[in-house]
Short mmCIF file of C-alpha atoms in Angstrom, two decimals:
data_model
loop_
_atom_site.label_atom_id
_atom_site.label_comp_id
_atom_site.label_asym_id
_atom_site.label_seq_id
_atom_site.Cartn_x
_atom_site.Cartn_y
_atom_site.Cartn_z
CA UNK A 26 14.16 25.44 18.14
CA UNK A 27 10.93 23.25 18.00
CA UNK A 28 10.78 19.58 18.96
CA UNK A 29 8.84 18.49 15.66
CA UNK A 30 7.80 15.36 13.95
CA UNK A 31 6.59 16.05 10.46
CA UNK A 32 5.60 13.48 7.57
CA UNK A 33 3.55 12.95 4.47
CA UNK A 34 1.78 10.22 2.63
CA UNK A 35 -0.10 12.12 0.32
CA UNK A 36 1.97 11.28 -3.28
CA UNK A 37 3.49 7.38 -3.88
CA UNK A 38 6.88 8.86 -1.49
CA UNK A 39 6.07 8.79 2.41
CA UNK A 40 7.96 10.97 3.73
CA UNK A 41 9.21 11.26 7.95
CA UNK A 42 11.17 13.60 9.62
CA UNK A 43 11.68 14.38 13.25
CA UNK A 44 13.70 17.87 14.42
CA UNK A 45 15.17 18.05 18.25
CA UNK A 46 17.08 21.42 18.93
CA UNK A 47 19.70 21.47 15.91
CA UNK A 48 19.72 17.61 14.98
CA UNK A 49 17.14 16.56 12.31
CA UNK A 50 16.59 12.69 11.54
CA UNK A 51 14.77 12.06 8.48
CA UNK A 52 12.94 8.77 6.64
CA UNK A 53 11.68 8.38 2.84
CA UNK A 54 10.56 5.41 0.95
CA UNK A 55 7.49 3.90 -0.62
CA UNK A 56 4.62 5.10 0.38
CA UNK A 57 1.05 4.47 -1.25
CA UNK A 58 -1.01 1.41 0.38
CA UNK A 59 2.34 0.87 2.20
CA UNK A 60 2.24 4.44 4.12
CA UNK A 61 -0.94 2.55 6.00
CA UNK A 62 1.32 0.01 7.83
CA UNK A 63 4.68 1.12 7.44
CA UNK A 64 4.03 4.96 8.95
CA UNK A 65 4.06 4.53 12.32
CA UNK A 66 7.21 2.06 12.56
CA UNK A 67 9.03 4.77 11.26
CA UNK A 68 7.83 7.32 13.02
CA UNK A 69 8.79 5.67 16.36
CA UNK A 70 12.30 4.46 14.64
CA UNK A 71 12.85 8.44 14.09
CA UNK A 72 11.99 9.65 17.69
CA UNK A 73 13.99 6.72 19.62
CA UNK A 74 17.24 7.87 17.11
CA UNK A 75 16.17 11.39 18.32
CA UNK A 76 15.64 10.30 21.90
CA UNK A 77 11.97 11.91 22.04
CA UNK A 78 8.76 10.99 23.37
CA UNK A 79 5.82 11.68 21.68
CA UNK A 80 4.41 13.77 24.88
CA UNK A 81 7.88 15.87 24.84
CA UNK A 82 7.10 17.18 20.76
CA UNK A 83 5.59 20.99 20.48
CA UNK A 84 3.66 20.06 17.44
CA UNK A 85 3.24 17.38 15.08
CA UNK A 86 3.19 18.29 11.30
CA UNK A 87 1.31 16.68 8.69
CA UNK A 88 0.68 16.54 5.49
CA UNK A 89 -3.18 17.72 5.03
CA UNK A 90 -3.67 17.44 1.33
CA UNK A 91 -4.38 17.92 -2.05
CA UNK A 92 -3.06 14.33 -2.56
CA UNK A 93 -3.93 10.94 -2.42
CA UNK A 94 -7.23 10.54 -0.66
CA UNK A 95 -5.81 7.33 0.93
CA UNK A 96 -2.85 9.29 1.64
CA UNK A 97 -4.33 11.66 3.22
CA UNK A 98 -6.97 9.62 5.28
CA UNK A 99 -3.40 7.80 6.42
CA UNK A 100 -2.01 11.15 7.62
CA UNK A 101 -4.79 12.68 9.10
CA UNK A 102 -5.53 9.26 11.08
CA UNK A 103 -2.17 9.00 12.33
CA UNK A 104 -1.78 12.43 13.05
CA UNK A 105 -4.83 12.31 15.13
CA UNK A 106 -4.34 8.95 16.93
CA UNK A 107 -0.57 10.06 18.18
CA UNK A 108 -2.03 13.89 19.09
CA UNK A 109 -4.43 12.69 20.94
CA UNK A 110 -2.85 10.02 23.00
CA UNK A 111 0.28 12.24 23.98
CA UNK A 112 -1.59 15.66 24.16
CA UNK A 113 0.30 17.31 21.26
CA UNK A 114 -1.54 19.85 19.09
CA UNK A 115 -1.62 19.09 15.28
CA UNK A 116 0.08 21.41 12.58
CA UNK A 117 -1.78 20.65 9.28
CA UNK A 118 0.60 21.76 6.34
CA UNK A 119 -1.01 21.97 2.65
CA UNK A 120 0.74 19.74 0.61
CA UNK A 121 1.41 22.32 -2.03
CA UNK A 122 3.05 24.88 0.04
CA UNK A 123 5.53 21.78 1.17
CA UNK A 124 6.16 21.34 -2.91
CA UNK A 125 6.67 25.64 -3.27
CA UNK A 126 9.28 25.56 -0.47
CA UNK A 127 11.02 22.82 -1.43
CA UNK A 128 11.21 24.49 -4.91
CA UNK A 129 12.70 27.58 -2.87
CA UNK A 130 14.63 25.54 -0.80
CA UNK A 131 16.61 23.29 -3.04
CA UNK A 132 16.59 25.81 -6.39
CA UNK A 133 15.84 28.55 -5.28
CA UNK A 134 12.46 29.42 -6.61
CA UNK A 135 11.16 32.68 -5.59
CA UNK A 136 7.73 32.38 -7.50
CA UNK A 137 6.49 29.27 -8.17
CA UNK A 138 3.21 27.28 -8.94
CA UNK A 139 3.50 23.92 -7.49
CA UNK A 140 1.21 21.47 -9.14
CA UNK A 141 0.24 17.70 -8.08
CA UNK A 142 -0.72 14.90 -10.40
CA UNK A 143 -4.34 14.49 -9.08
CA UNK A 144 -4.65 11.69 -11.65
CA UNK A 145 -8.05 11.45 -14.29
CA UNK A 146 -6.31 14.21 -15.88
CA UNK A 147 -6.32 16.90 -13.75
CA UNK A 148 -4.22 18.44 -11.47
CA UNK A 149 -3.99 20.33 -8.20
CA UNK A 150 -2.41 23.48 -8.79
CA UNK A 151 -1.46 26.74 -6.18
CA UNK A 152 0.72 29.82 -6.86
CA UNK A 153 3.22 31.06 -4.08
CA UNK A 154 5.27 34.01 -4.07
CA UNK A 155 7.70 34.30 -1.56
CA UNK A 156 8.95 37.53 -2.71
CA UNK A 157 5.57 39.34 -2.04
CA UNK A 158 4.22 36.78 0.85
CA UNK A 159 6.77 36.21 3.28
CA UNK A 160 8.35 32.86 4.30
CA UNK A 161 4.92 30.87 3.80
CA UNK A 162 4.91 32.36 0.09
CA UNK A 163 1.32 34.39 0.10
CA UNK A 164 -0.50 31.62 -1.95
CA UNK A 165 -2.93 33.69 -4.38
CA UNK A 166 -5.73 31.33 -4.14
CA UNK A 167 -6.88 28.10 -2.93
CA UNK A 168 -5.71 24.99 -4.63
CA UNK A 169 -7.28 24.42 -7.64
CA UNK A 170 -8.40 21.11 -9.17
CA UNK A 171 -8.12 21.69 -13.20
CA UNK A 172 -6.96 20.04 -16.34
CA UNK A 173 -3.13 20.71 -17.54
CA UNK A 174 -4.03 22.66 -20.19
CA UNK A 175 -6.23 24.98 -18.08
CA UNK A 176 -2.89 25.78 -15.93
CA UNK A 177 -1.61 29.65 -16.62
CA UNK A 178 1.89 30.14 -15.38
CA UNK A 179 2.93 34.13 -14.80
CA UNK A 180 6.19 35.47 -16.94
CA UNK A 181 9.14 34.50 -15.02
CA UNK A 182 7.10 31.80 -12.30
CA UNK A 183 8.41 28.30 -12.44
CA UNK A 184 6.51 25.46 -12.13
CA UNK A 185 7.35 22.48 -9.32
CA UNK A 186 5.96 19.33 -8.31
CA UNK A 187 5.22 15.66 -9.71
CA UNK A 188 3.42 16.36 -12.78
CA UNK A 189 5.49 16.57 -15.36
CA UNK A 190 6.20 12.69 -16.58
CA UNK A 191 2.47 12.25 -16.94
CA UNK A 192 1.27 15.47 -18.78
CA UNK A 193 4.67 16.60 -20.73
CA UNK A 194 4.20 19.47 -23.00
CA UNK A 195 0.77 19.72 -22.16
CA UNK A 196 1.40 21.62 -19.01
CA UNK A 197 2.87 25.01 -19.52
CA UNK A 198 5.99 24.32 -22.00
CA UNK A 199 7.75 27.61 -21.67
CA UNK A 200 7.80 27.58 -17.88
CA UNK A 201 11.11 26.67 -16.02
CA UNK A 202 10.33 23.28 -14.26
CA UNK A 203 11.72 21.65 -10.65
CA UNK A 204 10.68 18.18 -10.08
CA UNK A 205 10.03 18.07 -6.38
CA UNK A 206 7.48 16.60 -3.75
CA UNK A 207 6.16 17.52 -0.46
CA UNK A 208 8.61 16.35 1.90
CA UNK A 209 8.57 16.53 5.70
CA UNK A 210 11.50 18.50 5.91
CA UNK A 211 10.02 20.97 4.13
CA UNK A 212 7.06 21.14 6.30
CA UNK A 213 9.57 21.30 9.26
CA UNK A 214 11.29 24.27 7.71
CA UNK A 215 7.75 26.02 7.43
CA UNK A 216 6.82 24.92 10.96
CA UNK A 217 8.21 27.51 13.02
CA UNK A 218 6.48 30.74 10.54
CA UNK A 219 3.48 28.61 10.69
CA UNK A 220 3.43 28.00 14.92
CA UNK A 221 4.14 31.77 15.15
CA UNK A 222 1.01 32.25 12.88
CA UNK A 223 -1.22 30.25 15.66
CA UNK A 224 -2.00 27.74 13.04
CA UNK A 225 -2.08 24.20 15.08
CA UNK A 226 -4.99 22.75 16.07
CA UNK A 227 -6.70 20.37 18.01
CA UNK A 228 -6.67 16.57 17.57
CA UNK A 229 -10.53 16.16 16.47
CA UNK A 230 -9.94 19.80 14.33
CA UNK A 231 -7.78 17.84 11.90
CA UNK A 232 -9.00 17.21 8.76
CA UNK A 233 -7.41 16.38 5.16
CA UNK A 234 -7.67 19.01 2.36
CA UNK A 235 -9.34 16.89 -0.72
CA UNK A 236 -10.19 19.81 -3.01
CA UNK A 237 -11.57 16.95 -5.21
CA UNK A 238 -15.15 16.33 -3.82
CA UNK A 239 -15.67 12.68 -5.35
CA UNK A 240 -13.42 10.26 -7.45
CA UNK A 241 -16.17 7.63 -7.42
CA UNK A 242 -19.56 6.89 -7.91
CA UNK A 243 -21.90 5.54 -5.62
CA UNK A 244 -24.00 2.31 -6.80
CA UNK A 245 -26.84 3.80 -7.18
CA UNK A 246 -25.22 6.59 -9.44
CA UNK A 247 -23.76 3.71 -11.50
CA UNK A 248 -26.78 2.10 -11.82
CA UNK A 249 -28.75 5.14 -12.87
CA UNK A 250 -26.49 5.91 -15.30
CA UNK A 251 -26.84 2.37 -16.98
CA UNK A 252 -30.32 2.80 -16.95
CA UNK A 253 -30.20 5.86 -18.59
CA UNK A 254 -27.66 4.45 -21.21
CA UNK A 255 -30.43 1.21 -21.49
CA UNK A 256 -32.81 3.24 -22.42
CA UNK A 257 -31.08 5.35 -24.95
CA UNK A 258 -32.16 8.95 -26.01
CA UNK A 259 -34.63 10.61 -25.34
CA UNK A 260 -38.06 10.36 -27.86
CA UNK A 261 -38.58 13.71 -29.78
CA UNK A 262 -42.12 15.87 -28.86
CA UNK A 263 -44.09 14.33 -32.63
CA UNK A 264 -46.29 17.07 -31.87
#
């Protein structure tokens, strides 16, 4: 069995969870603009319970995204900054496999599309069938960014993830629904498929998984756009 440290920060949970041989020691709680300063305390709490030191882990999972962009920066920076000062190689784990398997995990999902609240309303959206694609589910495609009503749902999938308070009926009403998030122990279950599948990387390889390019615009876009809007439509050709 792996020695692993996994954790999140990509949704408002943070998520922590350290395996060594059969014990597991886990950590959940707010996360958000708290993940920032909060992540690394218990990260170190974890591995002194578990009597590890960072140099003696195989791999350190983390949460790689779609998610919160601050979330993710989080991860991805503290992923780096421990990998590279203790020699570990990184294990980047998309966010919405985590949700998928623990949909399969906890009610035993088979076929599921896991969907994250990506806020403006949209989500972030990923099918995974771990009937026809093994333990890491055979995702059909990569995550999509797309509005709730855009989401189609196979006969018989279920949906799972943290989008259901904020988009109700308008995402897929007949489907059977688990409310679940990407936790680290979830990414610790997928760990050993994914080390067997050569998937870790190097410290400076790491990099989140936005999917969404942008969320804001730059000044100049905003003040282009206010000229535009100053200026009002455009004058008909008279001729």
């Amino acid at each position: 069995m792996p020695r692993l440290l996994a954790f999140d920060t990509s949704t408002e949970h943070l998520s922590v969870a350290v395996r060594h041989g059969e014990r597991l020691f886990t950590h959940s709680g707010a996360g958000g603009a708290q993940a920032s300063s909060t992540l690394i305390p218990f990260i170190l709490q974890l591995l002194a319970e578990a009597g590890l030191e960072l140099a003696a882990l195989d791999a350190i999972a983390f949460g790689r995204g779609p998610g919160s962009f601050t979330g993710l920066r989080t991860a991805c920076s503290v992923a780096q900054g421990l990998a590279f000062g203790a020699g570990v190689p990184l294990l980047p784990v998309d966010t919405l496999l985590a949700v998928a398997e623990e949909a399969r995990h906890a009610f035993g999902a088979r076929q599921v599309v896991a969907v994250l609240d990506a806020r403006m309303d949209q989500l972030y959206a990923a099918r995974y069938d771990f009937d026809g694609g093994g333990a890491l589910g055979g995702a059909d495609s990569e995550p999509l960014l797309l509005a709730p009503e855009a989401l189609e749902v196979p006969a018989g999938w279920s949906l799972a993830g943290n989008a259901f308070a904020a988009y109700g009926p308008r995402l897929a009403p007949a489907a059977a629904r688990h409310e679940v998030l990407p936790t680290a122990t979830a990414m610790l279950r997928l760990a050993p498929t994914l080390l067997a599948a050569g998937r870790t990387v190097d410290a400076a390889h790491a990099w989140p998984l936005y999917v969404r390019d942008k969320v804001a615009q730059t000044t100049d876009e905003r003040a282009a756009i206010k000229a535009a809007a100053l200026a009002g439509p455009p004058v008909a050709n008279q001729s």
